[in-house]
Amino acid sequence: MAEDEKPEEPWEHDLEDPEPFHHESAHPAHSRRRGVPALYGIMAEFDNPTALVAAARSSYEAGYRRINGYSPYPIEELDEAIGFKHTTLPLIVLIGGILGGLGGFFMQYWMAVINYPLNVGGKPLNSWPAFIPITFECTILAAATAAVLGMLALNKLPQPYHPVFNNPNFALATRDRFFLVIEANDPKFTHGEAMQFMRTLGARDVSDVEV
Amino acid sequence: MADEPHNLDPQHTTTPVVAPGLTFASVTDKISSIVLKRKTPIWWFAGFAISFILFQLLLLTITQLLFVGIGLWGINIPVAWGMDILNFVWWIGIGHAGTLISAILLLLRQQWRTSINRFAEAMTLFAVAQAGMYPIMHLGRPWLAYWLFPYPNTMGIWPQFRSPLMWDVFAVSTYATVSAMFWFVGLIPDFATLRDRAKSKPWQILYGLLAMGWRGSARHWHRYEMAYLLLAGLATPLVLSVHTIVSFDFAVGVLPGWHATIFPPYFVAGAIYAGFAMVLLLTIPLRKLYGLQGFITMRHMHNMAKVMLATGLIVGYGYVMEAFFGWYSGNRFERFMIWNRMHGPYAEYYWALIVCNIVTPQFLWIKRVRSNLLVLWLISIVVSIGMWLERFVIVVTSLHRDFLPSSWGQYQPSMWDWTMFIGTIGFFFTLLFLFIRFLPMISIFEMRTILPEAEVEE
């Protein structure tokens, strides 16, 4: 089950790329940006979720793949619009739960049967029904921990810096503003064309996001 | 995070879960301003001061306890569990409503949970913190509490996993950990909201650290929602297992009055009953003081009252069945146990419990009672007291007269039992006051999802 996702760190690509995309010879379309910081992408701002989802759909249909939406609350339609459907998180949680359960049970088994066998009231050493409650609790604990840490790890959090925060209006992404970003490392991305395209989406503002 | 938050059924005649006219901006500003902008009200200082003073009683009791030992309390043979264990059960039961609201109601897609879940989860966490202290202090040598965990040690021995007391250790510590994670994960997007709203640098940094760089990315939300849903799915069996295991502490013992198969469901229902009473007890004054009637509406009050009524009826069924089993068993010790509860030296506790827990909630059938917040608040207090009495009756009346009359005895809580109990109440409210001052007590991002404007029009 592969994570259906694109890397979100274009600056890493920039480091690998011997010819950054604002280099004139490599990307003629970027010629206007010579001498300014590298570009993360272009950001469009919307007032409501409907406009954001519609814009995300148009971008996807226009062939852009490295697009991402930012919203103050989860929008189910947005995931589909940007083409993000699967996450490996449930698998991670399942594995966590299985390991927790097996670990919990065999921890008790090893301690009570192998390492220190002790006859308690004539009960069998492997008195497994009495081991079930702790096995259950260990299952839940490991699965829940896997869910939280797995979510943070897949989201690459904590991440103190991210280019989108450079847009002064982006603070409203946690209030009532909706943002769409086409990232500069999209194969189809050229600055002029993408800018022109995003201006057609009915956004209240379109701006460059610097790395 | 209600999955289908947008389609409020127009045929639905009950009051809406949010007041009309609220927008993303007004919801965000109103809830975050309680933490960031508004002047801290005078009653907050007064309430915090009183709680903090009571909290000192707890510290005093614990200090004294470490010097003197548990002889400080009124416990002795035959009643060796007394108020310590009954308060443990009382507190942990209160915590369960928080998990029910945040996890079970999420899975059942009850959107009305949205405005009270954060608060209820905080209540869970703080109640579990109080509960956890009791068994540890009751150990006699609390500084050796880590012996309860299976760690490789120079003594070469392991804990006894066949004992319900060990199950308790795992259940309660798992419950505390999972509740804390669930609460924190729920807070991450709201930390980001506070980070972006805070005016002063130190608060921006603090909330920024806690938000961990949350930026509301659609990919993040997708995994976040998945994680939250899975956590809810895991917390649901967990909360049922915790109180089941707590009831095993009693039910696995062969003592009349404890050794009953009805204990697990009856304990779980009692926990939810007590927990909802506590949520009502706390939210009724809070929504008034902070003017949150638009978020925590009368519909919430009605629903919580109804849950309280339903679980109260299950608890009442439990009492009736306990008495019935005692009689029907034909076992003279069981029969004596129930007779002793009704007519013995603690009979007044038993009958007070019946009045508090079976008679009082019946008023909740009446809509006018559910709509009258003062009456509802008073009923919640009565139910909280009733649930405390229930644990008193279970712990004390079962222990004090068991099989052999020569080993019978009486139990009288000492002053230190009361200072410890009052101290934990002080600690609970201290934490709660800090919580409402420094963290958003209503989940801001989940409130946004249930607003009409959150709907994506196709």
XYZ file of C-alpha atoms in Angstrom:
669
model
C 0.000 0.000 0.000
C 2.011 2.919 -1.208
C 1.516 6.357 0.196
C -0.247 8.101 -2.655
C 1.542 11.280 -2.102
C 4.114 13.584 -3.511
C 6.966 14.916 -1.456
C 6.158 18.271 0.033
C 9.697 19.564 0.289
C 10.615 21.159 -3.005
C 13.610 22.913 -1.481
C 15.215 19.527 -1.048
C 14.842 18.993 -4.762
C 16.323 22.402 -5.294
C 19.415 21.314 -3.424
C 19.758 18.225 -5.570
C 18.995 20.132 -8.714
C 22.221 21.592 -10.110
C 20.172 24.086 -12.058
C 17.617 25.805 -9.888
C 14.459 26.654 -11.730
C 14.992 30.384 -11.598
C 18.125 29.827 -13.653
C 17.505 31.384 -17.002
C 19.052 28.746 -19.209
C 17.190 25.873 -17.561
C 13.775 27.435 -17.362
C 13.328 30.320 -19.712
C 9.894 30.974 -18.302
C 11.476 31.974 -15.027
C 13.672 34.596 -16.504
C 11.766 37.347 -14.721
C 12.695 35.826 -11.380
C 16.464 35.972 -11.759
C 18.191 36.972 -8.552
C 15.183 36.549 -6.277
C 14.746 33.683 -3.773
C 13.737 30.294 -5.102
C 10.057 29.740 -5.620
C 8.007 27.252 -3.615
C 4.892 27.735 -5.655
C 2.028 30.023 -6.416
C -0.725 30.551 -3.913
C -4.305 31.569 -4.553
C -6.609 32.786 -1.817
C -10.311 32.036 -1.610
C -13.150 33.148 0.593
C -15.097 29.945 0.823
C -14.643 26.178 0.593
C -16.708 25.843 -2.577
C -14.379 28.134 -4.533
C -11.325 26.317 -3.188
C -12.620 22.885 -4.151
C -13.641 24.102 -7.586
C -10.219 25.698 -8.124
C -8.448 22.559 -6.953
C -10.477 20.486 -9.398
C -9.679 22.822 -12.297
C -5.980 22.730 -11.429
C -6.002 18.960 -11.366
C -7.864 18.863 -14.654
C -5.389 21.332 -16.131
C -2.727 18.714 -15.496
C -1.114 20.019 -12.330
C -0.335 17.265 -9.870
C 1.703 18.894 -7.110
C -1.135 20.914 -5.736
C -2.257 21.314 -2.187
C -5.136 22.995 -0.433
C -5.053 24.682 2.952
C -8.212 25.144 4.949
C -9.274 25.979 8.500
C -11.088 22.665 8.847
C -11.044 19.316 7.039
C -12.867 19.339 3.703
C -13.554 15.886 2.381
C -14.120 17.022 -1.209
C -10.732 18.724 -1.244
C -8.793 15.479 -0.803
C -10.435 14.080 -3.895
C -9.989 17.316 -5.820
C -6.217 17.339 -5.323
C -6.023 13.620 -6.054
C -5.075 12.453 -2.581
C -6.973 9.336 -1.683
C -4.935 6.843 0.264
C -2.971 6.919 3.407
C -1.029 4.081 4.962
C -2.059 5.173 8.431
C -4.650 2.405 8.991
C -2.005 -0.178 8.119
C 0.428 1.362 10.581
C -2.226 1.283 13.285
C -3.080 -2.322 12.486
C 0.556 -3.349 12.723
C 0.902 -1.396 15.969
C -2.122 -3.144 17.426
C -0.948 -6.617 16.387
C 2.524 -6.034 17.793
C 1.035 -4.604 20.996
C -1.275 -7.558 21.438
C 1.363 -10.190 20.763
C 3.893 -8.296 22.852
C 1.455 -7.959 25.731
C 0.497 -11.594 25.760
C 3.938 -13.066 25.305
C 5.421 -10.685 27.844
C 3.100 -12.252 30.423
C 3.657 -15.725 29.061
C 7.421 -15.402 29.213
C 7.402 -13.949 32.716
C 4.854 -16.340 34.191
C 5.740 -19.549 32.353
C 9.370 -19.395 31.286
C 11.340 -16.926 33.339
C 9.752 -17.338 36.757
C 7.239 -20.200 36.884
C 5.306 -19.905 40.111
C 2.439 -22.096 41.219
C -0.378 -19.787 42.309
C -3.346 -21.633 43.786
C -2.766 -24.611 41.485
C -3.583 -22.561 38.399
C -1.813 -23.586 35.207
C 1.313 -21.562 34.499
C -0.114 -20.438 31.193
C -3.433 -19.277 32.648
C -4.209 -17.422 29.454
C -7.734 -16.169 30.286
C -6.209 -14.169 33.122
C -3.710 -12.681 30.674
C -6.387 -11.349 28.326
C -7.146 -8.017 30.032
C -3.517 -6.907 29.923
C -3.144 -8.221 26.367
C -6.144 -6.125 25.398
C -4.816 -2.991 27.068
C -1.413 -3.417 25.406
C -3.126 -3.794 22.025
C -5.019 -0.549 22.467
C -2.014 1.317 23.827
C 0.262 0.304 20.980
C -2.363 0.906 18.297
C -3.262 4.347 19.670
C 0.377 5.332 19.960
C 0.930 4.138 16.387
C -2.042 6.224 15.249
C -0.717 9.420 16.821
C 2.958 9.000 15.993
C 2.124 7.588 12.563
C -0.068 10.562 11.741
C 2.623 12.998 12.848
C 5.348 11.138 10.988
C 3.419 10.872 7.718
C 2.549 14.559 8.004
C 6.203 15.292 8.723
C 5.292 17.146 11.866
C 6.685 18.805 13.908
C 7.904 21.113 11.176
C 8.674 24.583 12.459
C 9.217 26.212 9.081
C 7.254 25.953 5.908
C 7.277 28.304 2.898
C 3.493 28.839 2.921
C 3.830 30.755 6.184
C 5.682 33.450 4.229
C 2.418 34.756 2.865
C 1.226 37.296 5.430
C -2.401 36.407 4.764
C -1.732 32.753 5.502
C -2.468 33.315 9.197
C -6.083 33.381 8.071
C -5.818 29.731 7.014
C -6.632 28.976 10.625
C -9.619 31.315 10.605
C -11.757 31.768 7.528
C -9.516 31.868 4.459
C -8.863 29.035 1.988
C -5.670 28.596 0.011
C -4.583 26.632 -3.016
C -0.935 26.153 -3.926
C 0.517 24.841 -7.160
C 4.024 23.844 -6.252
C 6.981 24.908 -8.355
C 8.305 21.380 -8.633
C 5.254 20.250 -10.535
C 6.488 18.850 -13.869
C 4.055 21.066 -15.734
C 4.942 24.176 -13.755
C 6.251 27.262 -15.403
C 5.918 30.505 -13.544
C 4.177 32.597 -16.152
C 1.754 29.947 -17.267
C 0.827 28.859 -13.763
C 0.348 32.445 -12.679
C -1.904 33.101 -15.619
C -3.856 29.940 -14.962
C -4.380 30.704 -11.289
C -5.636 34.182 -12.098
C -8.500 32.557 -13.989
C -9.697 30.665 -10.930
C -11.602 33.532 -9.370
C -9.283 33.914 -6.413
C -9.308 37.094 -4.349
C -5.524 37.171 -4.575
C -2.740 35.232 -6.302
C 0.844 35.518 -5.161
C 4.235 33.851 -5.297
C 5.395 31.789 -2.335
C 9.120 31.909 -1.783
C 11.058 29.091 -0.227
C -15.113 16.185 12.772
C -18.576 14.863 12.303
C -18.315 13.161 9.002
C -21.470 14.583 7.558
C -21.617 17.837 9.359
C -23.340 19.840 6.735
C -26.786 18.499 6.198
C -28.832 19.513 9.149
C -32.052 17.714 8.475
C -34.689 20.358 7.814
C -37.380 18.070 9.190
C -35.539 17.903 12.454
C -37.590 19.850 14.913
C -35.149 20.006 17.800
C -33.113 23.125 18.418
C -29.993 23.339 16.240
C -26.547 22.379 17.524
C -25.183 25.854 16.808
C -26.928 29.164 16.990
C -27.809 30.663 13.576
C -25.666 33.477 12.226
C -22.302 32.165 13.349
C -19.486 32.252 10.802
C -15.974 30.814 10.597
C -14.617 34.162 11.691
C -17.003 34.734 14.572
C -16.582 31.194 15.914
C -12.804 31.457 15.722
C -12.658 34.892 17.273
C -15.141 34.218 20.004
C -13.545 31.020 21.286
C -9.957 32.133 20.882
C -10.644 35.491 22.521
C -11.488 33.727 25.774
C -7.898 32.562 25.852
C -6.123 35.431 24.130
C -7.923 38.713 24.432
C -10.565 38.918 27.058
C -9.611 40.215 30.428
C -9.463 37.341 32.880
C -12.700 37.704 34.821
C -12.636 38.252 38.542
C -14.587 35.056 39.205
C -11.812 33.135 37.518
C -9.310 34.411 40.062
C -11.719 33.730 42.900
C -12.461 30.220 41.696
C -8.844 29.448 41.012
C -7.791 30.730 44.430
C -10.342 28.605 46.246
C -9.424 25.500 44.230
C -5.758 26.130 44.766
C -6.219 26.443 48.509
C -8.147 23.181 48.585
C -5.400 21.630 46.486
C -2.981 22.417 49.319
C -5.035 20.090 51.513
C -4.101 17.286 49.144
C -0.416 18.098 49.326
C -0.639 18.304 53.105
C -2.399 14.953 53.301
C 0.078 13.260 51.020
C 3.025 14.666 52.969
C 1.527 13.520 56.228
C 0.751 10.155 54.672
C 4.319 9.622 53.556
C 5.540 10.276 57.094
C 2.911 8.394 59.041
C 1.646 5.669 56.702
C -1.861 4.713 55.737
C -2.877 4.283 59.350
C -3.638 7.967 58.956
C -6.833 7.020 57.204
C -9.790 5.327 58.794
C -9.092 2.032 57.057
C -8.387 -1.106 59.004
C -9.248 -4.779 58.881
C -11.922 -5.717 57.821
C -12.498 -2.523 55.813
C -9.059 -2.108 54.278
C -10.252 -0.341 51.122
C -12.464 2.434 52.435
C -12.537 5.881 50.935
C -9.344 5.514 48.966
C -10.709 2.915 46.620
C -14.204 4.324 46.524
C -12.833 7.733 45.568
C -10.631 6.088 42.974
C -13.682 4.478 41.398
C -15.688 7.680 41.714
C -13.095 9.795 39.943
C -12.357 7.348 37.190
C -16.065 6.916 36.563
C -16.439 10.660 36.111
C -13.719 10.535 33.518
C -15.613 8.082 31.377
C -18.210 10.555 30.157
C -15.445 12.519 28.467
C -14.352 9.539 26.425
C -17.942 8.634 25.678
C -18.631 12.124 24.346
C -15.435 12.388 22.348
C -15.152 8.852 20.996
C -18.441 6.978 21.077
C -20.590 9.912 20.020
C -18.103 10.606 17.215
C -18.511 7.096 15.897
C -22.283 7.448 16.211
C -22.047 10.712 14.234
C -23.703 12.796 16.900
C -22.729 16.289 15.859
C -23.918 17.860 19.067
C -20.871 16.402 20.777
C -18.677 18.902 18.940
C -19.010 21.827 21.288
C -18.603 19.856 24.496
C -16.052 17.196 23.595
C -12.908 19.226 24.252
C -14.131 20.224 27.661
C -15.295 16.726 28.491
C -11.951 15.261 27.438
C -10.126 17.696 29.688
C -12.425 16.647 32.478
C -11.540 13.015 31.753
C -7.863 13.677 31.943
C -8.051 15.640 35.167
C -10.390 13.136 36.792
C -8.089 10.248 35.866
C -5.190 12.157 37.400
C -7.104 12.313 40.696
C -8.132 8.685 40.437
C -4.600 7.510 39.776
C -3.322 9.001 42.999
C -5.531 6.940 45.266
C -4.338 3.397 44.563
C -0.745 4.619 44.582
C -1.113 6.350 47.942
C -2.960 3.312 49.206
C 0.012 1.061 48.499
C 1.517 1.813 51.866
C 4.914 2.458 50.355
C 3.964 4.686 47.446
C 7.585 5.340 46.558
C 7.777 1.738 45.378
C 4.808 2.131 43.026
C 7.040 1.360 40.057
C 7.195 -2.230 41.292
C 3.777 -2.598 39.701
C 5.317 -2.395 36.262
C 7.048 -5.420 34.778
C 10.576 -4.154 34.516
C 13.682 -6.324 34.817
C 14.807 -5.960 38.394
C 17.553 -7.220 40.696
C 14.977 -9.166 42.714
C 14.444 -11.369 39.674
C 10.665 -11.457 40.061
C 7.707 -10.294 38.039
C 4.274 -8.875 38.873
C 1.376 -11.298 39.337
C -0.559 -10.990 36.092
C -3.420 -13.162 37.309
C -4.463 -10.432 39.738
C -7.137 -7.884 38.767
C -5.060 -5.286 40.580
C -2.368 -5.717 37.922
C -5.018 -5.483 35.222
C -6.014 -2.227 36.831
C -2.490 -0.866 36.540
C -2.428 -1.554 32.819
C -6.001 -0.408 32.230
C -5.700 2.883 34.086
C -2.278 3.783 32.726
C -3.368 2.940 29.176
C -6.525 4.955 29.676
C -4.618 7.970 30.955
C -2.118 7.760 28.081
C -4.695 7.316 25.334
C -6.938 10.049 26.754
C -3.996 12.438 26.856
C -3.008 11.615 23.263
C -6.577 11.933 22.024
C -6.897 15.279 23.742
C -3.605 16.571 22.430
C -4.262 15.458 18.858
C -7.625 17.210 19.005
C -5.872 20.368 20.157
C -3.201 20.570 17.427
C -5.259 22.539 14.847
C -6.549 24.811 17.589
C -3.024 25.462 18.799
C -2.324 26.626 15.253
C -5.345 28.921 15.440
C -4.078 30.396 18.692
C -0.549 30.705 17.295
C -1.897 32.778 14.415
C -4.126 34.914 16.655
C -1.793 35.496 19.598
C -0.455 39.032 19.810
C 2.552 38.649 22.081
C 5.723 36.848 21.120
C 5.955 34.408 24.059
C 2.450 33.121 23.440
C 3.076 32.859 19.708
C 6.141 30.763 20.432
C 4.414 28.613 23.023
C 1.326 27.912 20.939
C 3.567 27.587 17.885
C 5.594 24.865 19.567
C 2.448 23.026 20.575
C 0.951 23.369 17.082
C 4.107 21.712 15.696
C 3.859 23.603 12.426
C 0.255 22.714 11.651
C -0.826 24.554 8.526
C -4.145 22.998 7.583
C -2.817 21.209 4.515
C -5.433 19.025 2.846
C -3.086 16.023 2.980
C -2.527 16.628 6.677
C -6.223 16.930 7.358
C -6.851 13.676 5.561
C -4.424 11.710 7.743
C -5.469 13.688 10.772
C -9.094 12.732 10.312
C -8.090 9.131 9.820
C -5.988 9.174 12.976
C -8.770 10.823 14.937
C -11.323 8.309 13.740
C -9.040 5.381 14.543
C -8.319 6.827 17.976
C -12.042 7.121 18.589
C -12.467 3.523 17.491
C -9.733 2.439 19.883
C -10.887 4.601 22.775
C -14.396 3.179 22.632
C -13.546 -0.418 23.632
C -10.872 0.995 25.913
C -13.289 3.023 28.007
C -15.579 0.026 28.334
C -12.643 -2.173 29.310
C -11.340 0.240 31.928
C -14.427 0.296 34.056
C -14.970 -3.387 33.430
C -11.522 -4.044 34.857
C -12.194 -1.674 37.730
C -15.289 -3.721 38.477
C -13.148 -6.889 38.285
C -11.206 -5.557 41.267
C -14.397 -6.321 43.130
C -16.134 -9.005 41.107
C -13.179 -11.398 41.014
C -13.094 -11.458 44.801
C -15.395 -14.010 46.456
C -16.922 -11.541 48.876
C -20.751 -11.341 48.948
C -21.728 -7.999 47.458
C -18.743 -8.008 45.135
C -18.840 -11.412 43.512
C -21.476 -10.630 40.871
C -21.464 -11.046 37.110
C -23.572 -7.911 36.653
C -20.729 -5.734 37.871
C -19.004 -4.843 34.568
C -22.033 -3.448 32.688
C -23.431 -1.919 35.819
C -20.149 -0.190 36.593
C -19.766 1.120 33.045
C -23.299 2.531 33.043
C -22.685 4.075 36.465
C -19.495 5.664 35.225
C -21.233 7.298 32.271
C -24.081 8.374 34.530
C -21.714 10.054 36.987
C -19.637 11.514 34.172
C -22.560 13.191 32.443
C -23.682 14.582 35.768
C -20.230 16.131 36.139
C -20.229 17.508 32.586
C -23.579 19.164 33.260
C -22.389 20.391 36.620
C -19.476 22.154 34.961
C -20.930 23.309 31.633
C -24.100 24.902 33.014
C -22.238 27.638 34.900
C -19.431 27.909 32.297
C -21.629 28.565 29.284
C -23.414 31.237 31.266
C -20.238 32.890 32.556
C -18.524 32.971 29.169
C -21.686 33.575 27.138
C -21.314 30.374 25.151
C -25.050 29.706 24.774
C -24.634 29.874 20.996
C -22.234 26.928 21.049
C -23.549 24.876 23.929
C -27.239 25.106 23.218
C -30.301 23.840 25.031
C -30.173 20.837 22.734
C -26.926 19.808 24.418
C -28.509 20.164 27.811
C -31.496 18.066 26.775
C -29.322 15.385 25.239
C -27.032 15.131 28.226
C -30.008 14.968 30.539
C -31.427 12.155 28.426
C -28.164 10.205 28.512
C -28.143 10.683 32.272
C -31.697 9.395 32.507
C -30.945 6.354 30.343
C -27.782 5.368 32.219
C -29.540 6.131 35.499
C -32.176 3.572 34.580
C -29.480 0.988 33.815
C -27.891 1.703 37.171
C -31.279 1.385 38.839
C -31.717 -1.979 37.131
C -28.324 -2.943 38.549
C -29.446 -2.160 42.102
C -32.641 -4.113 41.669
C -30.740 -7.076 40.239
C -28.206 -6.999 43.059
C -31.036 -7.295 45.541
C -32.745 -9.942 43.450
C -29.583 -12.029 43.098
C -29.007 -11.786 46.829
C -32.447 -13.145 47.510
C -32.669 -15.633 44.647
C -29.229 -17.135 45.222
C -30.537 -18.870 48.319
C -27.079 -18.341 49.718
C -27.359 -17.173 53.313
C -24.295 -14.919 53.037
C -25.621 -13.210 49.929
C -29.007 -12.796 51.569
C -27.401 -11.396 54.668
C -25.334 -8.980 52.590
C -28.405 -7.434 50.986
C -30.318 -7.439 54.266
C -27.355 -5.785 55.937
C -27.237 -3.089 53.278
C -30.899 -2.279 53.770
C -31.088 -2.606 57.538
C -27.521 -2.689 58.859
C -25.435 0.111 60.336
C -24.980 1.758 56.911
C -28.658 1.491 55.899
C -29.058 5.259 55.642
C -26.311 5.353 53.003
C -28.095 2.668 51.020
C -31.442 4.430 51.078
C -29.856 7.799 50.350
C -28.229 6.144 47.352
C -31.579 4.826 46.140
C -33.136 8.273 46.494
C -30.243 10.014 44.728
C -29.705 7.556 41.903
C -33.069 5.965 41.198
C -35.681 8.480 42.336
C -34.035 11.783 41.380
C -33.277 11.069 37.703
C -36.949 10.197 37.120
C -37.652 13.922 37.086
C -35.661 14.061 33.854
C -38.591 12.453 32.050
C -40.276 15.845 32.268
C -39.250 18.274 29.552
C -39.730 21.287 31.788
C -37.218 19.883 34.246
C -34.683 19.317 31.476
C -35.199 22.876 30.299
C -34.687 24.408 33.706
C -30.952 24.720 34.060
C -30.981 25.367 37.782
C -32.973 22.212 38.449
C -30.782 20.265 36.041
C -27.705 21.528 37.825
C -29.094 20.511 41.203
C -29.997 17.067 39.870
C -26.424 16.706 38.643
C -25.129 17.429 42.124
C -27.518 14.897 43.616
C -26.427 12.286 41.070
C -22.746 12.941 41.797
C -23.388 12.451 45.478
C -25.467 9.380 44.717
C -22.675 7.802 42.724
C -20.259 8.465 45.559
C -22.711 6.774 47.941
C -22.997 3.831 45.567
C -19.279 3.173 45.779
C -19.380 3.664 49.532
C -22.106 1.063 49.835
C -20.314 -1.393 47.559
C -16.914 -1.036 49.210
C -17.817 -0.636 52.850
C -20.979 -2.634 53.439
C -19.550 -5.654 51.625
C -16.308 -5.623 53.549
C -17.426 -4.752 57.024
C -19.525 -7.872 57.580
C -18.367 -10.873 55.602
C -18.744 -14.574 56.385
C -17.512 -14.761 59.944
C -19.210 -12.569 62.580
C -16.100 -12.613 64.751
C -14.254 -10.673 62.049
C -16.950 -8.053 61.563
C -16.083 -4.435 62.139
C -17.074 -0.860 61.471
C -15.533 1.760 59.222
C -15.290 5.435 60.006
C -13.383 7.713 57.602
C -10.843 9.830 59.451
C -10.296 13.539 58.970
C -7.440 12.732 56.587
C -9.754 10.721 54.350
C -11.809 13.849 53.918
C -8.857 16.195 53.419
C -7.547 13.889 50.716
C -10.931 13.793 49.001
C -11.481 17.539 49.250
C -7.890 18.021 48.160
C -8.435 16.027 44.976
C -11.543 18.090 44.254
C -9.364 21.180 44.694
C -6.707 19.777 42.376
C -9.332 18.846 39.790
C -10.756 22.341 39.747
C -7.306 23.925 39.771
C -6.471 22.069 36.575
C -9.864 22.888 35.114
C -9.494 26.599 35.803
C -6.053 26.613 34.187
C -7.484 24.739 31.221
C -10.317 27.183 30.540
C -7.921 30.083 30.865
C -5.101 28.861 28.610
C -6.641 26.441 26.127
C -9.708 26.702 23.913
C -12.422 24.915 25.843
C -14.447 24.341 22.697
C -12.876 22.681 19.695
C -12.647 25.571 17.241
C -11.951 23.611 14.083
C -14.696 21.108 14.791
C -17.139 23.962 15.367
C -16.212 25.271 11.906
C -17.163 21.939 10.341
C -20.739 22.110 11.602
C -21.435 25.648 10.404
C -23.790 26.010 7.440
C -21.099 27.819 5.417
C -18.780 24.820 5.742
C -20.795 23.059 3.096
C -19.174 22.674 -0.312
C -21.789 23.416 -2.931
C -21.496 21.199 -5.966
